GROMACS .gro file of C-alpha atoms in nm:
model
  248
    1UNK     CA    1   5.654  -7.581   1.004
    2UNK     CA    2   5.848  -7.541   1.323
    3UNK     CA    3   6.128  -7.801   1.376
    4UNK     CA    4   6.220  -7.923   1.715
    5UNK     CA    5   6.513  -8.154   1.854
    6UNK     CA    6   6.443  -8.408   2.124
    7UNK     CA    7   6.698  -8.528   2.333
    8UNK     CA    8   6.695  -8.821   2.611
    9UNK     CA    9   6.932  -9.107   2.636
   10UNK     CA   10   6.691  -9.365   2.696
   11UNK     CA   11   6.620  -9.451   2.279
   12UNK     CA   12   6.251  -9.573   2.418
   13UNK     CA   13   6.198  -9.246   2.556
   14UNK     CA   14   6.316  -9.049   2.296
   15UNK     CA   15   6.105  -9.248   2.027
   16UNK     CA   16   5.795  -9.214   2.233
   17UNK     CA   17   5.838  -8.827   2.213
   18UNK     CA   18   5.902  -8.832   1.904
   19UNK     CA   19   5.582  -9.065   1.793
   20UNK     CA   20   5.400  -8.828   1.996
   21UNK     CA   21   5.532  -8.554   1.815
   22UNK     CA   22   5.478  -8.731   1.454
   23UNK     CA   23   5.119  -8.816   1.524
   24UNK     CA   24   4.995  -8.537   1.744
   25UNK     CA   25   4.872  -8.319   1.388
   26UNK     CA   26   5.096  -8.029   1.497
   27UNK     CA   27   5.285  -7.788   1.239
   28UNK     CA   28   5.593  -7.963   1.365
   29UNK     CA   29   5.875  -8.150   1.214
   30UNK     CA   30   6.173  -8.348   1.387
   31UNK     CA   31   6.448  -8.182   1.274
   32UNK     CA   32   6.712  -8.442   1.502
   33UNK     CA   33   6.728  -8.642   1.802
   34UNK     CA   34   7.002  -8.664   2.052
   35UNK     CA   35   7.104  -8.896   2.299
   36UNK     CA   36   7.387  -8.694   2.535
   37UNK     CA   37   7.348  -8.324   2.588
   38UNK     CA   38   7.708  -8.273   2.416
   39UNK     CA   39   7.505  -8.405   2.113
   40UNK     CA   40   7.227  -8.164   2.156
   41UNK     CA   41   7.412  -7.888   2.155
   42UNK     CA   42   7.594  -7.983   1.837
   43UNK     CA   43   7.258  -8.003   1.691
   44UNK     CA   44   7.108  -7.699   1.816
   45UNK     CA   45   7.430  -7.500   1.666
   46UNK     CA   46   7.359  -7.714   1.347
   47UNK     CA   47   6.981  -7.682   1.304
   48UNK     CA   48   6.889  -7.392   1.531
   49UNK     CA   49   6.518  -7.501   1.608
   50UNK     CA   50   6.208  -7.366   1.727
   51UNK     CA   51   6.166  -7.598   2.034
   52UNK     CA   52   6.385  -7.831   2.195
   53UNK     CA   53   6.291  -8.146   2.448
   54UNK     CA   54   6.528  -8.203   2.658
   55UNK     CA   55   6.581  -8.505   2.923
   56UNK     CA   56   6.821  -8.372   3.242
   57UNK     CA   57   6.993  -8.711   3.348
   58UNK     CA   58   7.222  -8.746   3.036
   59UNK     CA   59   7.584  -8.790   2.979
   60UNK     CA   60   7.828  -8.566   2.877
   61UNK     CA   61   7.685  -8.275   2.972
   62UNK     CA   62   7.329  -8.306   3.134
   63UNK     CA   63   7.005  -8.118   3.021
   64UNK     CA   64   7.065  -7.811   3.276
   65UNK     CA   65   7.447  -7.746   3.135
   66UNK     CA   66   7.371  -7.836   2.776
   67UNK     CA   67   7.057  -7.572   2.798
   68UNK     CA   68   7.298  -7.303   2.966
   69UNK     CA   69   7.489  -7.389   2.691
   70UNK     CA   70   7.210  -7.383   2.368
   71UNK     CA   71   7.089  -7.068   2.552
   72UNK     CA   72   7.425  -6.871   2.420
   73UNK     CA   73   7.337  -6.896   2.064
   74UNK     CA   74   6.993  -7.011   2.064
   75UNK     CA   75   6.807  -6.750   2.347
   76UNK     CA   76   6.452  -6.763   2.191
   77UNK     CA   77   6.405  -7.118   2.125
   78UNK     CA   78   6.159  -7.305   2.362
   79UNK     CA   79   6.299  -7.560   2.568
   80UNK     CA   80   6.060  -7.830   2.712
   81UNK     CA   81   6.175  -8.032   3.015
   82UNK     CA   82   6.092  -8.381   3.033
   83UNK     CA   83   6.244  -8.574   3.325
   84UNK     CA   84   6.237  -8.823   3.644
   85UNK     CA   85   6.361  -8.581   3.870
   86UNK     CA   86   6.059  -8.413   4.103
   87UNK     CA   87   6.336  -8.212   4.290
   88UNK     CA   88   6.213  -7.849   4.283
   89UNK     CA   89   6.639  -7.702   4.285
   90UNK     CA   90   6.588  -7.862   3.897
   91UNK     CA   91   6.288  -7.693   3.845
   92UNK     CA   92   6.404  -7.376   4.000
   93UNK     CA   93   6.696  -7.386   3.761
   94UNK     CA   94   6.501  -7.473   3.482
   95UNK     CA   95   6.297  -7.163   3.515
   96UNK     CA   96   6.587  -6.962   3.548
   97UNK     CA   97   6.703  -7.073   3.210
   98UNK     CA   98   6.412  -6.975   3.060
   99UNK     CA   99   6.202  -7.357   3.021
  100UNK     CA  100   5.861  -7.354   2.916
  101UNK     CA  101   5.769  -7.643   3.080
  102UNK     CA  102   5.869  -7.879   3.310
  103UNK     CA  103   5.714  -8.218   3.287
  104UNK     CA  104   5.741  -8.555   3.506
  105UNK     CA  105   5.837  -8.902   3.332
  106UNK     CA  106   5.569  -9.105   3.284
  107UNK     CA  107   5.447  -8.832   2.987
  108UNK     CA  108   5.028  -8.784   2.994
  109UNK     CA  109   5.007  -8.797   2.678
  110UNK     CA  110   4.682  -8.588   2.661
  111UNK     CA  111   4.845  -8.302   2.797
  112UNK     CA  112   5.139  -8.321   2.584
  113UNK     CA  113   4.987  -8.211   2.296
  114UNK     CA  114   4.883  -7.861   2.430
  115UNK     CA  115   5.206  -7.807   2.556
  116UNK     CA  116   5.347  -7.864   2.271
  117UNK     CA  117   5.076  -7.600   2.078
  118UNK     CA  118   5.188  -7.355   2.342
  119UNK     CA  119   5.521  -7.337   2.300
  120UNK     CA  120   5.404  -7.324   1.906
  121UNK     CA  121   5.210  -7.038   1.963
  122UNK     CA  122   5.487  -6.838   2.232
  123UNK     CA  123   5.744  -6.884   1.953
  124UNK     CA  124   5.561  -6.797   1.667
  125UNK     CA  125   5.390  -6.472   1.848
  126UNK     CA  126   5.740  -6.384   1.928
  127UNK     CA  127   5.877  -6.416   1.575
  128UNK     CA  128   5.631  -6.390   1.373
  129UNK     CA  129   5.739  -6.312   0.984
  130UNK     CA  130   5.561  -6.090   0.772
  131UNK     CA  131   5.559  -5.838   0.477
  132UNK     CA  132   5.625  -5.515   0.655
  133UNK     CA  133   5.388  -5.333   0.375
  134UNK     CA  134   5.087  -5.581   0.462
  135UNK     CA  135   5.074  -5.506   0.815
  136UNK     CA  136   4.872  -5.213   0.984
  137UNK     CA  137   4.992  -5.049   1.248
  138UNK     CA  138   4.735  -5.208   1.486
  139UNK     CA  139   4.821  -5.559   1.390
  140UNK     CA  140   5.190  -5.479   1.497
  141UNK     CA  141   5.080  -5.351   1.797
  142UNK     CA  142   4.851  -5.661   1.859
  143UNK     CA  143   5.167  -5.855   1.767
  144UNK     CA  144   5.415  -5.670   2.056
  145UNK     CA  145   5.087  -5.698   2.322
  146UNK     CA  146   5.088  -6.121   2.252
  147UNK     CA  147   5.458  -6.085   2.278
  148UNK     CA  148   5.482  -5.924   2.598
  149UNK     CA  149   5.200  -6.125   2.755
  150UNK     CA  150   5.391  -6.431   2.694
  151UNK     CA  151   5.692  -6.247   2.843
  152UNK     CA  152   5.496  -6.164   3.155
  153UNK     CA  153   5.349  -6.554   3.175
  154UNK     CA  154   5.692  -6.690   3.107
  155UNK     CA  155   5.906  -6.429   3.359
  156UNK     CA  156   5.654  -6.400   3.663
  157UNK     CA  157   5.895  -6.550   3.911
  158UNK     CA  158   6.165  -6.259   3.881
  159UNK     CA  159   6.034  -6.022   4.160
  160UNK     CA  160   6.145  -5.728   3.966
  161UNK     CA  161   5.883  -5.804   3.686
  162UNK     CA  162   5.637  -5.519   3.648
  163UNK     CA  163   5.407  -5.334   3.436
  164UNK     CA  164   5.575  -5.065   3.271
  165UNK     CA  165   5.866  -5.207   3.243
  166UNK     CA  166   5.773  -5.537   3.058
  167UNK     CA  167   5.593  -5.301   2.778
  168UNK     CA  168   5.878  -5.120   2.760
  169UNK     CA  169   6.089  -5.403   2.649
  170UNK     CA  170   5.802  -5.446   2.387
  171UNK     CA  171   5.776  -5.105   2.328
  172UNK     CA  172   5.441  -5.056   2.455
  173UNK     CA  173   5.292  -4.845   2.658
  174UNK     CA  174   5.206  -4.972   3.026
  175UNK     CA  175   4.804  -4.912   2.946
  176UNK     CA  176   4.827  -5.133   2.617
  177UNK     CA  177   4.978  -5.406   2.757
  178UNK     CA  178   4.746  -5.365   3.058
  179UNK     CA  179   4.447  -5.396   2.818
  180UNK     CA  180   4.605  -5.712   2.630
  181UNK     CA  181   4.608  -5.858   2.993
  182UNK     CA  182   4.251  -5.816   3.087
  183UNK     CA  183   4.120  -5.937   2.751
  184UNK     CA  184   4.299  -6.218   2.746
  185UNK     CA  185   4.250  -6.276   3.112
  186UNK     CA  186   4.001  -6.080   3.225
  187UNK     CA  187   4.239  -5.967   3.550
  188UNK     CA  188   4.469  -5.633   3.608
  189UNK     CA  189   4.827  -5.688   3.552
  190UNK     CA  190   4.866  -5.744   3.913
  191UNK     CA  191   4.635  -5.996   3.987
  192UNK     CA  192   4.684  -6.210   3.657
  193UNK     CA  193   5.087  -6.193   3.821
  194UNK     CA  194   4.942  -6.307   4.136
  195UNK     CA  195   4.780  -6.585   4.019
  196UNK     CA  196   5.053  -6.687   3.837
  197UNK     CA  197   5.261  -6.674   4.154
  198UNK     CA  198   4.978  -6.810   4.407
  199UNK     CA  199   4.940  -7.093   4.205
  200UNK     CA  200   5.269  -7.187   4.203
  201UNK     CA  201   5.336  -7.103   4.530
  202UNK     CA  202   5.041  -7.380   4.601
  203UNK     CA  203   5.224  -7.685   4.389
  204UNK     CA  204   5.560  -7.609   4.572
  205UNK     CA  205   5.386  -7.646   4.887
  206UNK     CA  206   5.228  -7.950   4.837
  207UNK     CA  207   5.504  -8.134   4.640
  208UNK     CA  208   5.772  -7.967   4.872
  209UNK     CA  209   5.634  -7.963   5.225
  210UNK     CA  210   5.995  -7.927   5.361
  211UNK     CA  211   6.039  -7.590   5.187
  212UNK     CA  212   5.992  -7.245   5.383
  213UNK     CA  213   5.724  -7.026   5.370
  214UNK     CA  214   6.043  -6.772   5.254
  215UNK     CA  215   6.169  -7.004   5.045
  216UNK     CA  216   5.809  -7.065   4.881
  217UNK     CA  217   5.795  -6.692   4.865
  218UNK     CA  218   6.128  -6.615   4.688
  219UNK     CA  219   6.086  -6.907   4.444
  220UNK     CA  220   5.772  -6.803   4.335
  221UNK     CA  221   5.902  -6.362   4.263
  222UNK     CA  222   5.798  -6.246   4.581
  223UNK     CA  223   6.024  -6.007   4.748
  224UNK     CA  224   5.918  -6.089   5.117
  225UNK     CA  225   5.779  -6.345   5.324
  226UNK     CA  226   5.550  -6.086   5.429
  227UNK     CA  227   5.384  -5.947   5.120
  228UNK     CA  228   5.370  -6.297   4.992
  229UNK     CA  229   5.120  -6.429   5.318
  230UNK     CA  230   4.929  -6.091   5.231
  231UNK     CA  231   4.892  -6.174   4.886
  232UNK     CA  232   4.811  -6.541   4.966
  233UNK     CA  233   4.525  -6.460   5.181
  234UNK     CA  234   4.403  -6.222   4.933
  235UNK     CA  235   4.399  -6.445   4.665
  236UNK     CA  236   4.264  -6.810   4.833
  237UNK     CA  237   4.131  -6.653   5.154
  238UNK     CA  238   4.360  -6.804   5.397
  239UNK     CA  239   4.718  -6.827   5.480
  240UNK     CA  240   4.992  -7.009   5.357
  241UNK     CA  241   5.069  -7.169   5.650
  242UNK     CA  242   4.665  -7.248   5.693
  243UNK     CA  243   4.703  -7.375   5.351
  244UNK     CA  244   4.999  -7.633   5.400
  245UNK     CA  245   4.850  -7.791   5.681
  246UNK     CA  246   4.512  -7.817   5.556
  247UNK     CA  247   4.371  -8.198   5.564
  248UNK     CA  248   4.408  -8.362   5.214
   0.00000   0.00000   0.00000
């Protein structure tokens, strides 16, 4: 059973997410709730759980800080954003901490409960305990290729993410991890990244229509302005600028 910590100052909040948690049938346990991120780190250091929800507006320190802070002793836990604030600079430094997710107050509380099994699953694919003597060879290997594909969906905004090097870190070769890829997705390495980035690239546009197309481009791991459009077109047949301004 995976334990996670919830934090969020508004006690209403924080005992919604955790009835969700409680009655969602999950393998998960509430190990401690906090209601100031100075708390939640103090817990975190106490309990050091699987996942942590975290709320951003809090006081003492707020989510972003007190996650810069868990992150020190705690860099493999999964962290799940919940919060009022749409602004993408919070997102953008949520993902650079290494969030999961980052989810808008009001909760849908249908989709909650797969977010939660995902960060379930990325954990426990990631750390997964067993008897050394049980396990073949290929289930270790099958182990490291779920690793690094979660590394790959969870990193694809750093534009010096690549193939060889994320099996590497895995230690796997560049074909393996390629083949994990296109069973699981049924795309190359390079277009599953794509996709990741293209559809992201899409959300910031139309929940950010005052960011630049370079701005889109560097948020989302591109290198360029340039190879971003490319790519764009590529993937949804037009460009990002025919995309933006397309009637809605």
């Amino acid at each position: 059973m995976l334990r996670v910590i919830v934090a969020d100052d508004e006690p209403v909040i924080r005992n919604g997410i955790v009835h969700l948690i409680e009655s969602s049938g999950l393998d998960l346990k509430v190990a401690g709730t906090a209601e100031d991120g100075r708390e939640a780190v103090e817990l975190v250091q106490k309990l050091d759980p699987e996942i942590i929800i975290m709320d951003i507006n809090m006081p003492q320190l707020n989510g972003l800080e007190a996650i810069g802070e868990i992150r020190k002793s705690s860099p493999d836990c999964r962290i799940l954003i919940v919060s009022g604030y749409s602004d993408f600079a919070y997102a953008q430094q949520a993902i650079d901490l290494g969030v999961c997710k980052y989810l808008l107050k009001p909760l849908d509380i249908h989709g909650f409960v797969p977010i939660l099994q995902q960060a379930m699953d990325s954990w426990t694919q990631l750390h997964r305990k067993s008897d050394p003597a049980s396990v073949s060879e290929e289930d270790a290997f099958q182990d490291k290729g779920l690793a690094a594909f979660h590394y790959v969906r969870d990193h694809f905004t750093e534009n010096t993410l690549n193939l060889t090097d994320a099996a590497q870190r895995f230690y796997l070769s560049p074909s393996y991890l390629s083949r994990i890829i296109k069973e699981k997705t049924s795309l190359s390495f390079t277009d599953y990244l794509n996709r990741l980035r293209i559809d992201l690239a899409e959300s910031l546009m139309l929940e950010n229509p005052g960011m630049t197309m370079n701005e889109v481009a560097l948020q989302c791991g591109y290198s360029s302005q340039h190879y971003f459009s490319r790519a764009f077109k590529n993937y949804t047949g037009m460009t990002p600028i025919a995309f933006k301004n397309k009637p809605r």
